[in-house]
């Protein structure tokens, strides 16, 4: 299978960074469009430019929305560091973001390359919702959408227990995308927890000696400590898992198609992803919910991004 052409909407962020390294190791990355989320937009854009420096690519970076569509939301700097990269205070890139807004860039690129692009959504869905408002036909122009977001059984990772961060940060945008995009792959937080990579194994991969691994060791130190202090079973690499699904659809070993809606108003449940597991409402299934992936293949793709092995054979 030829390597996919990727358009990545992202808010780097430690796990976004790994996903972006993975993408550049095994696919053609057409652009990064950047949202606020894990930290503010100035940092997420700066981090994206910094990553492009690291991989030595010419991938264009487009800055997008600095706030959610309707209500303000708290970022996740307590996990990713106030700068989004573990408070490493890296040198600013000499590159700059393109002048075009991220939402406009998504619309334009999809029109220029109809049916070719895989859109990988690793951030709150603000830019993509706005792009959908600018172009209702966007889903017909995109080959495939993979979304990292949600908690399909209500075990989220935010202060509203059932909400996962990307959806909880901007539920209105998530609602627009989930209700208007006819079919997408959903990699939710609970799948990411099930596919955590053990700390010892991840340390092995980071020990490759490659410059990308040294960089990733530095930026992930704070997230690593957070994971240990929260008694996680290993490193939960949410965006990296979604990227693996985008790079290699055959990695999915179990999935189910269901209708998923977004709760926007619940005092305790705002941002929850509500799955109609038994099709009680008779609504069209919009989400292909990824339940299991081939762990070995996932680790191979991560290892390759960190220089711990050669590019895995494509299949
Ligand atoms: C998602 O939220 C962000 O903190 C991560 O980068 C990931 O996209 C996980 O809930
Ligand atoms: Ca992210």
PDB file of N, CA, C and O in Angstrom, residues 6 19 26-27 36 67 75 82 84 88 91 103 115 124 138 149 153 175 194 255 257 261 268 294 309:
ATOM      1  N   UNK A   6      -0.690  12.930   4.342  1.00  0.00           N
ATOM      2  CA  UNK A   6      -1.315  13.321   5.606  1.00  0.00           C
ATOM      3  C   UNK A   6      -1.449  14.828   5.756  1.00  0.00           C
ATOM      4  O   UNK A   6      -0.517  15.588   5.483  1.00  0.00           O
ATOM      5  N   UNK A  19       3.646  11.667  17.427  1.00  0.00           N
ATOM      6  CA  UNK A  19       2.835  11.371  16.235  1.00  0.00           C
ATOM      7  C   UNK A  19       3.424  12.063  15.000  1.00  0.00           C
ATOM      8  O   UNK A  19       3.477  11.479  13.905  1.00  0.00           O
ATOM      9  N   UNK A  26       7.367   7.875   8.077  1.00  0.00           N
ATOM     10  CA  UNK A  26       6.815   6.887   7.141  1.00  0.00           C
ATOM     11  C   UNK A  26       5.724   7.380   6.196  1.00  0.00           C
ATOM     12  O   UNK A  26       5.067   6.545   5.590  1.00  0.00           O
ATOM     13  N   UNK A  27       5.529   8.680   6.074  1.00  0.00           N
ATOM     14  CA  UNK A  27       4.484   9.134   5.150  1.00  0.00           C
ATOM     15  C   UNK A  27       4.878  10.476   4.547  1.00  0.00           C
ATOM     16  O   UNK A  27       5.885  11.068   4.919  1.00  0.00           O
ATOM     17  N   UNK A  36      -5.055  25.631  19.356  1.00  0.00           N
ATOM     18  CA  UNK A  36      -4.756  25.709  20.787  1.00  0.00           C
ATOM     19  C   UNK A  36      -5.359  24.479  21.437  1.00  0.00           C
ATOM     20  O   UNK A  36      -6.308  23.887  20.938  1.00  0.00           O
ATOM     21  N   UNK A  67      -8.648  29.923  20.463  1.00  0.00           N
ATOM     22  CA  UNK A  67      -9.627  29.627  21.527  1.00  0.00           C
ATOM     23  C   UNK A  67     -10.685  28.680  20.958  1.00  0.00           C
ATOM     24  O   UNK A  67     -10.871  28.606  19.747  1.00  0.00           O
ATOM     25  N   UNK A  75      -6.250  24.646  29.613  1.00  0.00           N
ATOM     26  CA  UNK A  75      -5.320  23.823  28.841  1.00  0.00           C
ATOM     27  C   UNK A  75      -4.784  22.665  29.690  1.00  0.00           C
ATOM     28  O   UNK A  75      -5.243  22.429  30.807  1.00  0.00           O
ATOM     29  N   UNK A  82       4.267  24.002  30.759  1.00  0.00           N
ATOM     30  CA  UNK A  82       3.635  25.262  30.378  1.00  0.00           C
ATOM     31  C   UNK A  82       3.946  25.624  28.927  1.00  0.00           C
ATOM     32  O   UNK A  82       3.183  26.337  28.270  1.00  0.00           O
ATOM     33  N   UNK A  84       4.286  23.260  26.636  1.00  0.00           N
ATOM     34  CA  UNK A  84       3.801  22.127  25.829  1.00  0.00           C
ATOM     35  C   UNK A  84       4.863  21.081  25.556  1.00  0.00           C
ATOM     36  O   UNK A  84       4.555  19.973  25.123  1.00  0.00           O
ATOM     37  N   UNK A  88      11.052  22.545  28.541  1.00  0.00           N
ATOM     38  CA  UNK A  88      12.453  22.380  28.144  1.00  0.00           C
ATOM     39  C   UNK A  88      13.070  23.682  27.641  1.00  0.00           C
ATOM     40  O   UNK A  88      14.287  23.768  27.473  1.00  0.00           O
ATOM     41  N   UNK A  91      15.256  26.289  21.889  1.00  0.00           N
ATOM     42  CA  UNK A  91      15.489  27.485  21.071  1.00  0.00           C
ATOM     43  C   UNK A  91      14.324  27.677  20.115  1.00  0.00           C
ATOM     44  O   UNK A  91      13.822  26.713  19.549  1.00  0.00           O
ATOM     45  N   UNK A 103      -7.800  26.864   9.137  1.00  0.00           N
ATOM     46  CA  UNK A 103      -9.087  26.363   8.613  1.00  0.00           C
ATOM     47  C   UNK A 103      -9.170  26.598   7.101  1.00  0.00           C
ATOM     48  O   UNK A 103      -9.650  25.748   6.349  1.00  0.00           O
ATOM     49  N   UNK A 115      -9.902  13.765  -2.680  1.00  0.00           N
ATOM     50  CA  UNK A 115      -9.841  12.307  -2.511  1.00  0.00           C
ATOM     51  C   UNK A 115      -8.462  11.760  -2.187  1.00  0.00           C
ATOM     52  O   UNK A 115      -8.270  10.553  -2.143  1.00  0.00           O
ATOM     53  N   UNK A 124      -8.118  19.494  19.866  1.00  0.00           N
ATOM     54  CA  UNK A 124      -9.522  19.909  19.883  1.00  0.00           C
ATOM     55  C   UNK A 124      -9.946  20.226  18.448  1.00  0.00           C
ATOM     56  O   UNK A 124      -9.129  20.692  17.642  1.00  0.00           O
ATOM     57  N   UNK A 138     -16.521  19.438   2.538  1.00  0.00           N
ATOM     58  CA  UNK A 138     -15.169  18.990   2.915  1.00  0.00           C
ATOM     59  C   UNK A 138     -15.067  17.469   3.055  1.00  0.00           C
ATOM     60  O   UNK A 138     -14.123  16.863   2.534  1.00  0.00           O
ATOM     61  N   UNK A 149      -9.870  11.193  20.071  1.00  0.00           N
ATOM     62  CA  UNK A 149     -10.742  11.919  20.988  1.00  0.00           C
ATOM     63  C   UNK A 149     -11.815  11.036  21.578  1.00  0.00           C
ATOM     64  O   UNK A 149     -12.145   9.975  21.047  1.00  0.00           O
ATOM     65  N   UNK A 153     -16.583   4.653  26.802  1.00  0.00           N
ATOM     66  CA  UNK A 153     -17.353   4.095  27.922  1.00  0.00           C
ATOM     67  C   UNK A 153     -17.392   5.056  29.104  1.00  0.00           C
ATOM     68  O   UNK A 153     -17.652   4.643  30.243  1.00  0.00           O
ATOM     69  N   UNK A 175     -19.064  18.618  18.326  1.00  0.00           N
ATOM     70  CA  UNK A 175     -20.441  18.359  17.888  1.00  0.00           C
ATOM     71  C   UNK A 175     -20.585  18.597  16.379  1.00  0.00           C
ATOM     72  O   UNK A 175     -21.214  17.801  15.666  1.00  0.00           O
ATOM     73  N   UNK A 194      -5.486   1.214  26.948  1.00  0.00           N
ATOM     74  CA  UNK A 194      -5.258  -0.232  26.757  1.00  0.00           C
ATOM     75  C   UNK A 194      -3.974  -0.509  25.976  1.00  0.00           C
ATOM     76  O   UNK A 194      -3.440  -1.604  26.054  1.00  0.00           O
ATOM     77  N   UNK A 255     -12.711  -3.405  15.693  1.00  0.00           N
ATOM     78  CA  UNK A 255     -13.378  -2.096  15.732  1.00  0.00           C
ATOM     79  C   UNK A 255     -14.876  -2.323  15.582  1.00  0.00           C
ATOM     80  O   UNK A 255     -15.306  -3.378  15.123  1.00  0.00           O
ATOM     81  N   UNK A 257     -18.633  -0.124  14.451  1.00  0.00           N
ATOM     82  CA  UNK A 257     -19.242   1.111  13.923  1.00  0.00           C
ATOM     83  C   UNK A 257     -20.498   1.444  14.715  1.00  0.00           C
ATOM     84  O   UNK A 257     -21.398   0.608  14.833  1.00  0.00           O
ATOM     85  N   UNK A 261     -22.460  10.726  19.630  1.00  0.00           N
ATOM     86  CA  UNK A 261     -22.866  12.138  19.737  1.00  0.00           C
ATOM     87  C   UNK A 261     -22.091  12.795  20.878  1.00  0.00           C
ATOM     88  O   UNK A 261     -21.534  12.117  21.745  1.00  0.00           O
ATOM     89  N   UNK A 268     -22.145  17.796  34.692  1.00  0.00           N
ATOM     90  CA  UNK A 268     -21.084  16.847  35.019  1.00  0.00           C
ATOM     91  C   UNK A 268     -20.516  16.166  33.785  1.00  0.00           C
ATOM     92  O   UNK A 268     -19.466  15.532  33.866  1.00  0.00           O
ATOM     93  N   UNK A 294      -2.776  -3.987  16.562  1.00  0.00           N
ATOM     94  CA  UNK A 294      -1.619  -4.890  16.639  1.00  0.00           C
ATOM     95  C   UNK A 294      -0.506  -4.140  17.403  1.00  0.00           C
ATOM     96  O   UNK A 294       0.113  -3.221  16.875  1.00  0.00           O
ATOM     97  N   UNK A 309      14.855   1.734  15.081  1.00  0.00           N
ATOM     98  CA  UNK A 309      14.932   0.720  14.034  1.00  0.00           C
ATOM     99  C   UNK A 309      14.692   1.386  12.682  1.00  0.00           C
ATOM    100  O   UNK A 309      14.241   2.528  12.605  1.00  0.00           O
TER     101      UNK A 309
END
